[in-house]
Coordinates of N, CA, C and O in Angstrom, one line a residue:
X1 N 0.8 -1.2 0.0 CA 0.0 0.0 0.0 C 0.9 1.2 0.0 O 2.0 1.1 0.5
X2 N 0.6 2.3 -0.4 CA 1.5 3.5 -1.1 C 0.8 4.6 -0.4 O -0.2 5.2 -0.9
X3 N 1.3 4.9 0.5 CA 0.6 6.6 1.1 C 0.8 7.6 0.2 O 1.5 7.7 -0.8
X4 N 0.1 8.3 0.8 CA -0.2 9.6 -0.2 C -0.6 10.9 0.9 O -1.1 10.8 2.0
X5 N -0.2 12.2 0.2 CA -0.6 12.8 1.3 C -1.9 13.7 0.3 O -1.9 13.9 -0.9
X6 N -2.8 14.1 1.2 CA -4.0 14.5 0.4 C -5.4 15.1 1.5 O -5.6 14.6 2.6
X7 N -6.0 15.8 1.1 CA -7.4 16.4 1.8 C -8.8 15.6 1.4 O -9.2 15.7 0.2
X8 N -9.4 14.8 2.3 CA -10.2 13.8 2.0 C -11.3 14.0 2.7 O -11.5 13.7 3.9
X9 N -12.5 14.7 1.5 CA -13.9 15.2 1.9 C -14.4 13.7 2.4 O -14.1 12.6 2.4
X10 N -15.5 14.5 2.8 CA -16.9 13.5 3.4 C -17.5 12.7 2.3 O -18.0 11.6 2.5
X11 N -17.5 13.3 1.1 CA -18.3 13.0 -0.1 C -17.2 11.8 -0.8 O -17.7 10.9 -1.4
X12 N -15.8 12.0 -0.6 CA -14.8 11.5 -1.4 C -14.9 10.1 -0.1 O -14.4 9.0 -0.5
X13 N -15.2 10.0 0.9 CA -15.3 9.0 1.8 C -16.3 8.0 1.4 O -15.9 6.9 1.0
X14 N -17.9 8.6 1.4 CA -18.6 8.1 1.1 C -18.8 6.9 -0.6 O -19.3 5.8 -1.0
X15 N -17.9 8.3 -1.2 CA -17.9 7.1 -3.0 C -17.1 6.1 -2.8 O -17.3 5.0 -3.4
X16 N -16.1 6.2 -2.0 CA -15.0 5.0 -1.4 C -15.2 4.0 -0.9 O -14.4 3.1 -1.1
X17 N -16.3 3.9 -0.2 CA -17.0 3.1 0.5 C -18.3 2.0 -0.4 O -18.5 0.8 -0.4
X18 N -18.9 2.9 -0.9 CA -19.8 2.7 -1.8 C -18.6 1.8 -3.2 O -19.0 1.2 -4.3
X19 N -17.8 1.8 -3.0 CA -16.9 0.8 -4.5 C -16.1 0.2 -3.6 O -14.9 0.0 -3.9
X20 N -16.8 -0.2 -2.2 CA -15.7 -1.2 -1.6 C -14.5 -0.7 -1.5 O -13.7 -1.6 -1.5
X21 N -13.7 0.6 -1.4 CA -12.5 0.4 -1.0 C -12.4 1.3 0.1 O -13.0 2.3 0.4
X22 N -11.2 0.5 0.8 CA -11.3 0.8 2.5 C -10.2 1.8 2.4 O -9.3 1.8 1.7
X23 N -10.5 3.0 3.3 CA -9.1 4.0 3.2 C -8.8 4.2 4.7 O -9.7 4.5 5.5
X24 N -7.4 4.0 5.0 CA -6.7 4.2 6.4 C -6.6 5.7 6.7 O -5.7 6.0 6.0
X25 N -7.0 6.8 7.4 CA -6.7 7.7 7.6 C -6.0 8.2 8.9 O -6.3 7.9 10.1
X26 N -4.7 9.1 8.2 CA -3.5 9.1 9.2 C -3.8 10.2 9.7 O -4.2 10.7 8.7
X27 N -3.9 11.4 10.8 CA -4.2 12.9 11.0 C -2.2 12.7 11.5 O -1.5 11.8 12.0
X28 N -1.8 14.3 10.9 CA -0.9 14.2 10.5 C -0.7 15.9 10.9 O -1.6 16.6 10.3
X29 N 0.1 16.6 11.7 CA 0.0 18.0 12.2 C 1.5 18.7 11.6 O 2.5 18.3 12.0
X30 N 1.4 19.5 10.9 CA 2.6 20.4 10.6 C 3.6 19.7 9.8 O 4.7 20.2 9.5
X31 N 3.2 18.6 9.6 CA 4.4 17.9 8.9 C 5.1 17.4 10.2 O 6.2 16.7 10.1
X32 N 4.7 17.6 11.4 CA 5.4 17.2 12.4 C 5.2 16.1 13.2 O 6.0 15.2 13.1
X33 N 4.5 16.0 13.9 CA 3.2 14.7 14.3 C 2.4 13.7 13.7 O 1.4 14.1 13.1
X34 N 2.6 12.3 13.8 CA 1.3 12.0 13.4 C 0.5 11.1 14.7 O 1.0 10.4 15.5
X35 N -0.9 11.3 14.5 CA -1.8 10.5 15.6 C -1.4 8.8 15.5 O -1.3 8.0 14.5
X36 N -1.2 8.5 17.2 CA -0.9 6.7 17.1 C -2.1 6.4 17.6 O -2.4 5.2 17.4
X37 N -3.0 7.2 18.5 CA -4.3 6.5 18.8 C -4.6 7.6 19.9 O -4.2 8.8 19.8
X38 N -5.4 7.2 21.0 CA -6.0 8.1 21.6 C -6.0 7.0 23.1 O -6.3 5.9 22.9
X39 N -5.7 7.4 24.3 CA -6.3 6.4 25.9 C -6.9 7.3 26.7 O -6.5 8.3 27.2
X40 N -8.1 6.6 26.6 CA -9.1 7.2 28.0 C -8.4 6.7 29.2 O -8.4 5.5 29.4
X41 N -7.8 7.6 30.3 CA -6.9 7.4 31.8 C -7.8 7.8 32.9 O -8.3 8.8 33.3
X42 N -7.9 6.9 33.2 CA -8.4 7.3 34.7 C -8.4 8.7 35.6 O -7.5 9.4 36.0
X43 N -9.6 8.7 35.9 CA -9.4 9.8 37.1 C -8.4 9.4 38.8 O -8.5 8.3 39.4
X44 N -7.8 10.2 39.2 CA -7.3 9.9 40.0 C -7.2 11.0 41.4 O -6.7 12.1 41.3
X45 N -7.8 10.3 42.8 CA -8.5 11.3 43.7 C -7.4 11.9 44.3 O -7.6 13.1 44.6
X46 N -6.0 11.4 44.7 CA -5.2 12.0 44.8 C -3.6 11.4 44.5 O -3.3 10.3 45.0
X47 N -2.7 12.1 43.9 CA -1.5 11.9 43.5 C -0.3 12.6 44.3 O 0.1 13.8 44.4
X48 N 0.1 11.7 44.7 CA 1.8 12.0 45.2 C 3.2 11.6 44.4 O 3.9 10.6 44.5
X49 N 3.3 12.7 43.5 CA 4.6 12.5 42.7 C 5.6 11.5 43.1 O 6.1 10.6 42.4
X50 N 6.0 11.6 44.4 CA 7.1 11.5 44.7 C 6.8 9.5 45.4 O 7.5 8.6 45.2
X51 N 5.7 9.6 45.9 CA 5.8 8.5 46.2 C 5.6 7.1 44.9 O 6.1 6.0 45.0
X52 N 4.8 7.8 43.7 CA 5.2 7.3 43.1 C 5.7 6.9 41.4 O 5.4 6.0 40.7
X53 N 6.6 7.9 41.4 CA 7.8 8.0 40.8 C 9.2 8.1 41.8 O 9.8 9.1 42.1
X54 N 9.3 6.9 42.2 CA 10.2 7.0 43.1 C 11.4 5.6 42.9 O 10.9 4.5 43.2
X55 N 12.6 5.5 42.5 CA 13.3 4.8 42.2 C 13.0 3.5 43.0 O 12.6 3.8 44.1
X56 N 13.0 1.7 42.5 CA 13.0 1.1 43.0 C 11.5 0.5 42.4 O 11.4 -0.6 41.8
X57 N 10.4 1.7 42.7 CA 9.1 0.9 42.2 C 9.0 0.4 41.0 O 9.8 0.5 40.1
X58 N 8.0 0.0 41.1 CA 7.6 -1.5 39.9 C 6.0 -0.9 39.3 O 5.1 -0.5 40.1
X59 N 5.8 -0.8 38.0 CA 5.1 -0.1 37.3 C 5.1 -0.8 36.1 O 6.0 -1.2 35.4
X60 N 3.7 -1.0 36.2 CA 3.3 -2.1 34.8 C 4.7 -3.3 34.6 O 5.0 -3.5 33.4
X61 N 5.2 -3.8 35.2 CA 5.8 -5.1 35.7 C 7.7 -4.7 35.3 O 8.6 -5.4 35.0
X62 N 7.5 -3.4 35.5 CA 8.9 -2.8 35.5 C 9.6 -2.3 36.4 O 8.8 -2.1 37.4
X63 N 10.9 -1.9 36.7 CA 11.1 -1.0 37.8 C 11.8 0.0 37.5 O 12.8 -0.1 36.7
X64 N 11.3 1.2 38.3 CA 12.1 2.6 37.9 C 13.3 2.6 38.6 O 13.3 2.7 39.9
X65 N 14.5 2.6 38.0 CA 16.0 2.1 38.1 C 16.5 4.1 37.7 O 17.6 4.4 37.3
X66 N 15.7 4.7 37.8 CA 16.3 5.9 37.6 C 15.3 7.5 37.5 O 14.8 7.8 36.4
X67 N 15.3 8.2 38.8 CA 14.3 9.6 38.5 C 15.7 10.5 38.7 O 16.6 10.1 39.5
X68 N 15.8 11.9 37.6 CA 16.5 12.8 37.3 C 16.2 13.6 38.5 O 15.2 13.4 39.1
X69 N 17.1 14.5 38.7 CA 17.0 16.0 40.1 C 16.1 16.7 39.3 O 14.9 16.9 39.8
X70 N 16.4 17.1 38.1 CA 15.6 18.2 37.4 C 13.9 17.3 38.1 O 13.4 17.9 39.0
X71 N 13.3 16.4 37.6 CA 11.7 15.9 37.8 C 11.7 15.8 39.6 O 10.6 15.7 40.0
X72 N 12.7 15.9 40.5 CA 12.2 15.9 41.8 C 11.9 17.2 42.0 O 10.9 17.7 42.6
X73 N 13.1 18.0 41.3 CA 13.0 19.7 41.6 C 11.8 20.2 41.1 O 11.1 20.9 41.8
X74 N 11.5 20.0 39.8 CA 10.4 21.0 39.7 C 9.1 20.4 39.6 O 8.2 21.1 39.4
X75 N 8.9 18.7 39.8 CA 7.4 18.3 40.0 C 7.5 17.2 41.3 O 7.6 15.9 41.1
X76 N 7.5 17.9 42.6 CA 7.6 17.2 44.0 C 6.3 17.7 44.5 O 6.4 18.7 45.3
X77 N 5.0 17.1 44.2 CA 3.9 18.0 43.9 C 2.7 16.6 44.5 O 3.0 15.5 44.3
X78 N 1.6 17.0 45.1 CA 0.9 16.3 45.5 C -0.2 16.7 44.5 O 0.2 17.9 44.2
X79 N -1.6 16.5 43.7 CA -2.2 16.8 42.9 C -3.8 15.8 43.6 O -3.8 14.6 43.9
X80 N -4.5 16.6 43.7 CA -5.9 16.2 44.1 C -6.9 16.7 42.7 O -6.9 17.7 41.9
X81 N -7.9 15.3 43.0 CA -8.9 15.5 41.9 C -8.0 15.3 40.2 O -7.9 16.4 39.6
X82 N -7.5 14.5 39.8 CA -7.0 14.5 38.6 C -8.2 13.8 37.8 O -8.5 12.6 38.2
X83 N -8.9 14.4 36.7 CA -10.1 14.3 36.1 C -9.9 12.9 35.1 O -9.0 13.1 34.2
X84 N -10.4 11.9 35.0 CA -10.7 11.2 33.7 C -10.0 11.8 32.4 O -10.5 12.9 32.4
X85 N -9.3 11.7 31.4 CA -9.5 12.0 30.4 C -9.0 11.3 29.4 O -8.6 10.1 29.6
X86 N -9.1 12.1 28.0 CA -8.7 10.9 27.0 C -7.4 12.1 26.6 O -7.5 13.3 26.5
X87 N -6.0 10.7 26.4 CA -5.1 11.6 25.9 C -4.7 11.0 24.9 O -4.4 9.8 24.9
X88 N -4.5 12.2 23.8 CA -3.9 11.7 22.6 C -2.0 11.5 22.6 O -1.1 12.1 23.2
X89 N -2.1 10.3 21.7 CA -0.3 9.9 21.9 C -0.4 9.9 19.8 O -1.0 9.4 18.9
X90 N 1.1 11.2 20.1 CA 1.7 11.5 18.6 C 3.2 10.8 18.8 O 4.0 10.5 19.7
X91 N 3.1 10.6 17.5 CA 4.6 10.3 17.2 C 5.3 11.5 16.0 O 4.7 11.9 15.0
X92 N 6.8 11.9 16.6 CA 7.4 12.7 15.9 C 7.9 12.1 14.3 O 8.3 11.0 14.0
X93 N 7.6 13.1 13.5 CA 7.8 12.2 12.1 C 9.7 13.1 11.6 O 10.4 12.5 10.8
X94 N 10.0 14.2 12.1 CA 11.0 14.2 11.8 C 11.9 14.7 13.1 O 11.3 14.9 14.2
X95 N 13.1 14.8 13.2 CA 13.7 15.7 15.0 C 12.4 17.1 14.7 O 11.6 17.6 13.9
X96 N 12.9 17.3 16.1 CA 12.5 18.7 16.3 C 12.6 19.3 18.3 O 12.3 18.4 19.2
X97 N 12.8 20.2 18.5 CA 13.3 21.3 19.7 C 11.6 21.1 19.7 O 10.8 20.8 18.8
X98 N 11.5 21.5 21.1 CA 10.0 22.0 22.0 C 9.2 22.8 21.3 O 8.1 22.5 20.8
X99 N 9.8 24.0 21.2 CA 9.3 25.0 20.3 C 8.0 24.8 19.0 O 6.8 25.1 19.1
X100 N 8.7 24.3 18.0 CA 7.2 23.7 17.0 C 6.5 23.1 17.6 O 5.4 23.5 17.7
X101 N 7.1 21.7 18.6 CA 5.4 20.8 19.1 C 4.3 21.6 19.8 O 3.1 21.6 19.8
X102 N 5.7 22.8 20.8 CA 4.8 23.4 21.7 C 3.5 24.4 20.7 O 2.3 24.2 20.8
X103 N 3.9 25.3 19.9 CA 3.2 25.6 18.8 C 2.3 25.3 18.3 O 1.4 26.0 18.0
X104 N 2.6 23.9 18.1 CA 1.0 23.1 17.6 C 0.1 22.9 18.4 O -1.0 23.3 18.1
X105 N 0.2 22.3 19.4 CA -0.7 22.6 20.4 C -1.2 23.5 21.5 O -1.7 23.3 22.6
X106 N -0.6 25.4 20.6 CA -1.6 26.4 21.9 C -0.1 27.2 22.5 O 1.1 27.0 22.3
X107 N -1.0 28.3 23.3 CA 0.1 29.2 23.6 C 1.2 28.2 24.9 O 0.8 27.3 25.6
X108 N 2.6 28.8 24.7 CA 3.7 28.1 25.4 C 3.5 28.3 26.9 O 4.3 27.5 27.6
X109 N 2.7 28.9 27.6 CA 2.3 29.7 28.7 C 0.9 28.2 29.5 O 0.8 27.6 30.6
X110 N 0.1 28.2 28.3 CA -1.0 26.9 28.9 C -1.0 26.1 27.7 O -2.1 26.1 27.1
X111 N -0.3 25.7 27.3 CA -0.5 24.1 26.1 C -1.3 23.2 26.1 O -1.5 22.6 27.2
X112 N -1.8 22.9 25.3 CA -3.3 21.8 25.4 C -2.8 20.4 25.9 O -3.2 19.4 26.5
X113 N -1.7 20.9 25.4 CA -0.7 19.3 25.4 C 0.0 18.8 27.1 O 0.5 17.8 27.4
X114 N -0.4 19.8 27.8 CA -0.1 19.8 29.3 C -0.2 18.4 29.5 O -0.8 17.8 28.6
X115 N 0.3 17.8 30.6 CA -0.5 16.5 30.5 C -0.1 16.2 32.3 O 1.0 16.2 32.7
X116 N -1.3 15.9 33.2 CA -1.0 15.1 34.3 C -0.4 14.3 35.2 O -1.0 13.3 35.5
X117 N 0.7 14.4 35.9 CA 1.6 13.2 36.3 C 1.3 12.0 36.7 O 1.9 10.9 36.6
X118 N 0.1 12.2 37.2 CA -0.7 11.0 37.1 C -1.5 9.8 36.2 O -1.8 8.6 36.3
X119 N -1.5 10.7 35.1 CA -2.1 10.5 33.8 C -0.5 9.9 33.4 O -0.6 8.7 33.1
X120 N 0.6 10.2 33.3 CA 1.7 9.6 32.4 C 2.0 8.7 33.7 O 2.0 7.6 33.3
X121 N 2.2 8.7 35.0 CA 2.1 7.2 35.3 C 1.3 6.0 34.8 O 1.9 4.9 34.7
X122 N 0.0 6.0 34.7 CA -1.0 5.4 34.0 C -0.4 5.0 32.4 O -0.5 3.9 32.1
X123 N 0.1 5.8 31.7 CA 0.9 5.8 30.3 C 2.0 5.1 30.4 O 2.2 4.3 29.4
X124 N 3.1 5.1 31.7 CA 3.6 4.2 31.6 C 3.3 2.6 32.1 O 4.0 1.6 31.9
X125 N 2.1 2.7 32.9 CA 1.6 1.3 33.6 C 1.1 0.7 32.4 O 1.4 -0.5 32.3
X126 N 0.6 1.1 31.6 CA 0.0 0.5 30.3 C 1.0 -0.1 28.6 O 0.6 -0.9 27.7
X127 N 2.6 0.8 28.8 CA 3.0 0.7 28.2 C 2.7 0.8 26.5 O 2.3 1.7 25.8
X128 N 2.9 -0.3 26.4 CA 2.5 -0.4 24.5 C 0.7 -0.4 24.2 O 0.1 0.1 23.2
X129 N 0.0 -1.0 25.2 CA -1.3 -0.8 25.6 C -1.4 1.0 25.3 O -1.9 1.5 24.3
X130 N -1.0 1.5 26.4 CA -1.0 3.3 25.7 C -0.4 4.1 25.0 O -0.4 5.3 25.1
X131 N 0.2 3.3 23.8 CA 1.1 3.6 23.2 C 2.5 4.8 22.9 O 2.9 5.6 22.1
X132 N 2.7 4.2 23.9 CA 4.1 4.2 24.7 C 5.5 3.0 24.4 O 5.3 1.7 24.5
X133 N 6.6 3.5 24.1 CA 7.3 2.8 23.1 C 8.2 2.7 24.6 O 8.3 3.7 25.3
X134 N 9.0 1.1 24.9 CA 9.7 0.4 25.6 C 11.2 0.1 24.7 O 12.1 -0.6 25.2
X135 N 11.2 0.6 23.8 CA 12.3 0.6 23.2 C 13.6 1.3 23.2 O 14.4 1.0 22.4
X136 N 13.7 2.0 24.0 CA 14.6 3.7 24.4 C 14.5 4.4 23.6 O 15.5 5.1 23.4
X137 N 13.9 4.5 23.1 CA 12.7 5.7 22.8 C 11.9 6.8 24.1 O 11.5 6.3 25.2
X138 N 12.0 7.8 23.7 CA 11.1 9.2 24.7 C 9.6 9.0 24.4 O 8.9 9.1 23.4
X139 N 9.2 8.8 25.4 CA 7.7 9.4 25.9 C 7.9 10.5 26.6 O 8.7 10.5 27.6
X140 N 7.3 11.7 26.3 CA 7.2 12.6 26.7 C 6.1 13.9 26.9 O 5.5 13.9 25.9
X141 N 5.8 14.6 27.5 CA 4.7 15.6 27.6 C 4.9 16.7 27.8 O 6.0 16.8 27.3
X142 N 4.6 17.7 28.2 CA 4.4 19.3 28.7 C 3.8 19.2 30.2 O 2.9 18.5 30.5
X143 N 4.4 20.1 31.1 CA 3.3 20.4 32.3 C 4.5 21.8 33.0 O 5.7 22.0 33.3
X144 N 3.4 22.5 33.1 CA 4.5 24.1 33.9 C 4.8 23.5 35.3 O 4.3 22.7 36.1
X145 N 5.3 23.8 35.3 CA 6.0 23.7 37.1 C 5.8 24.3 38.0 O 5.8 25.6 38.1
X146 N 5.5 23.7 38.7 CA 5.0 24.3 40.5 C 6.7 25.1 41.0 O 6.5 26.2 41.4
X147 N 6.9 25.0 40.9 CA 8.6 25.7 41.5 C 8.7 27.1 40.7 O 8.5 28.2 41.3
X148 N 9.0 27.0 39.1 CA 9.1 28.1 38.3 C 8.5 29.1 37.5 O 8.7 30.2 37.0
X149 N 7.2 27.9 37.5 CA 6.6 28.5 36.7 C 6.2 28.5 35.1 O 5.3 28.9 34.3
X150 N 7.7 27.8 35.0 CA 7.7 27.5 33.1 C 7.9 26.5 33.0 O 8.8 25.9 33.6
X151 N 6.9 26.1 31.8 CA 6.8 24.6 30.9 C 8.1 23.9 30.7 O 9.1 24.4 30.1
X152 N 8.0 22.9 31.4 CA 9.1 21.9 31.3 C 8.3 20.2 31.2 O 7.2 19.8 31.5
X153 N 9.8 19.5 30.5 CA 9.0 18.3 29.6 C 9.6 17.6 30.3 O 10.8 17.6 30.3
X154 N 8.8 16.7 31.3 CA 8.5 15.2 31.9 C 8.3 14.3 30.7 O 7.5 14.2 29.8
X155 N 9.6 13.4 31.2 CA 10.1 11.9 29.7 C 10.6 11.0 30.7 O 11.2 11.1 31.8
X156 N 10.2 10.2 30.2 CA 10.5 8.8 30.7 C 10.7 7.7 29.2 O 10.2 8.0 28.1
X157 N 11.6 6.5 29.5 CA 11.8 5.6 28.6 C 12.2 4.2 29.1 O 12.1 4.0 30.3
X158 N 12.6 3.3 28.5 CA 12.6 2.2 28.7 C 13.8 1.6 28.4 O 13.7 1.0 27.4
X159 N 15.3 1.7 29.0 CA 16.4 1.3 29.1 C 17.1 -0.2 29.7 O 17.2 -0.5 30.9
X160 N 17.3 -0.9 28.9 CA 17.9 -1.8 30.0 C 16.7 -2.5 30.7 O 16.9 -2.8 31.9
X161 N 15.8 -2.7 30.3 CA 14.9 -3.5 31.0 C 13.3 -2.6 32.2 O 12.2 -2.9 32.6
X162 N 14.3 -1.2 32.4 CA 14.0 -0.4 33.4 C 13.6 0.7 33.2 O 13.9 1.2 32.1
X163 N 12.6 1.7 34.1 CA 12.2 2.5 33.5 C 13.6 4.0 33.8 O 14.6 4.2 34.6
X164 N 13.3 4.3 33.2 CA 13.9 6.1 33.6 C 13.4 7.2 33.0 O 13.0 7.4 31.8
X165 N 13.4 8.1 34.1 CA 12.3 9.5 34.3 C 13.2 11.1 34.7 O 13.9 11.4 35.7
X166 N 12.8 11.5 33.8 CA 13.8 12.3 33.7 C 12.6 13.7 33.4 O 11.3 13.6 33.2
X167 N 13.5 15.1 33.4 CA 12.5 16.3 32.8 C 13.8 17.1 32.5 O 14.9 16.9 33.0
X168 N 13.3 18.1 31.5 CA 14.4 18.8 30.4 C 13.3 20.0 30.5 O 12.1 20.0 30.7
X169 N 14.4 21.3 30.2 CA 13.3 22.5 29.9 C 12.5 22.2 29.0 O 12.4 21.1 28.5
X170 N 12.0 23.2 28.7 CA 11.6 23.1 26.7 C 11.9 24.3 26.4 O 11.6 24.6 25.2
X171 N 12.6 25.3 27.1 CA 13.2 26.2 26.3 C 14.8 26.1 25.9 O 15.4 26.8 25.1
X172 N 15.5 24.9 26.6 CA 16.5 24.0 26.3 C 16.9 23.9 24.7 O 16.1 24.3 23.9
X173 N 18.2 23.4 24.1 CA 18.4 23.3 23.7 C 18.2 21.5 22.9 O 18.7 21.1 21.8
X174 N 17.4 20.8 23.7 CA 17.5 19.5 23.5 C 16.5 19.3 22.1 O 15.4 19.9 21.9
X175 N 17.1 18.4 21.5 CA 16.2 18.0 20.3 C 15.8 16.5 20.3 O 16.6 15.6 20.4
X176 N 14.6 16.6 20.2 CA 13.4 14.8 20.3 C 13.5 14.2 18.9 O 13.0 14.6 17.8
X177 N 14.1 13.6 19.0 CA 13.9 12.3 18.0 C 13.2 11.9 17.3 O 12.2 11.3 17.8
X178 N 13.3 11.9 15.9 CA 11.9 11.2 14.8 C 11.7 9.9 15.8 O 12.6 9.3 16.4
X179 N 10.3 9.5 16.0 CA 9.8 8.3 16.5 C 10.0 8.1 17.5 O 10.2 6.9 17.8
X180 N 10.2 9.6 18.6 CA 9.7 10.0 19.7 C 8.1 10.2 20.0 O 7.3 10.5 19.1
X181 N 7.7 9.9 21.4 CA 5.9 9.7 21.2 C 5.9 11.1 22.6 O 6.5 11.5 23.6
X182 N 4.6 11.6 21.7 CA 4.5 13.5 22.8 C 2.8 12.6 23.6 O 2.2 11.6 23.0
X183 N 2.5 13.1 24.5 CA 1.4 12.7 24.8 C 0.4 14.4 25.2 O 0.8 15.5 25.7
X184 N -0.8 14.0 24.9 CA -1.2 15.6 24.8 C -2.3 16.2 23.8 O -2.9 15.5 23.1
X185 N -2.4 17.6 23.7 CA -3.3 18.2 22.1 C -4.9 17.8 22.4 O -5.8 18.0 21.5

């Protein structure tokens, strides 16, 4: 099968259908992103960062063998009432710095793309279920920080068997990897 890139009405759906042929549709953002699926995550009544992202524990039948200073320093944060939601998981289609992803998804200040600490433990409990890549590959998200104030990106990956949880600015100089997964939007 041969992709193509293209704008594909309702009407152009419907004759497709009607002659039997099935069309896969990719949503696909800036040339930058494309959608891998979408997980409805649980609500959660109260979250303590620290207890659990905390080196040693076992998480979806893994253990976290590694949390960065930078993720104790700026998300050492207890969170009450964390709402149900559904979050979308992209994959990077070429490199790219914070900046563009942050862009696509809303002002750099409140990004749509924010995402829960609670919510990305759940992302990692589910792994490839939430499509979340165990390969050492970055899972990653957006969330401002209780300490400073500015959007910094909570990542985690799958090394050696083990998890490791790490956070980087996003006004940093660090660049994400094609077939890096953002969670968020």
């Amino acid at each position: 099968m041969n992709a193509m890139e293209s704008t594909v009405t309702g009407d152009m759906l419907a004759e497709f259908a009607a002659r039997g042929v099935t069309v896969e549709i990719t949503t696909v953002i800036g040339r930058l992103l494309k959608h891998v699926g979408s997980v409805k995550l649980e609500a959660v009544p109260r979250f303590v960062v620290a207890d659990n992202f905390k080196k040693g524990n076992v998480v979806g039948g893994r253990e976290i063998g590694w949390v960065g200073d930078n993720f104790h320093e700026h998300f050492d944060e207890v969170v009450e009432n964390v709402p149900a939601q559904v979050v979308h998981i992209w994959e990077l289609i070429t490199n790219s710095l914070d900046g563009p992803i942050i862009n696509i998804f809303g002002d750099p200040d409140s990004p749509r793309t924010e995402t829960f600490l609670g919510h990305t433990f759940q992302l990692m409990e589910l792994g490839e279920k939430g499509f979340g890549l165990l390969n050492g590959y970055a899972n990653f998200g957006y969330k401002l920080s209780q300490k400073d104030g500015k959007l910094w990106v909570p990542y985690w990956c799958v090394r050696d068997g083990e998890f490791r949880v790490g956070a980087a600015s996003s006004s940093g100089p660090r660049e994400w990897h094609d077939g890096a997964r953002v969670a968020g939007g």
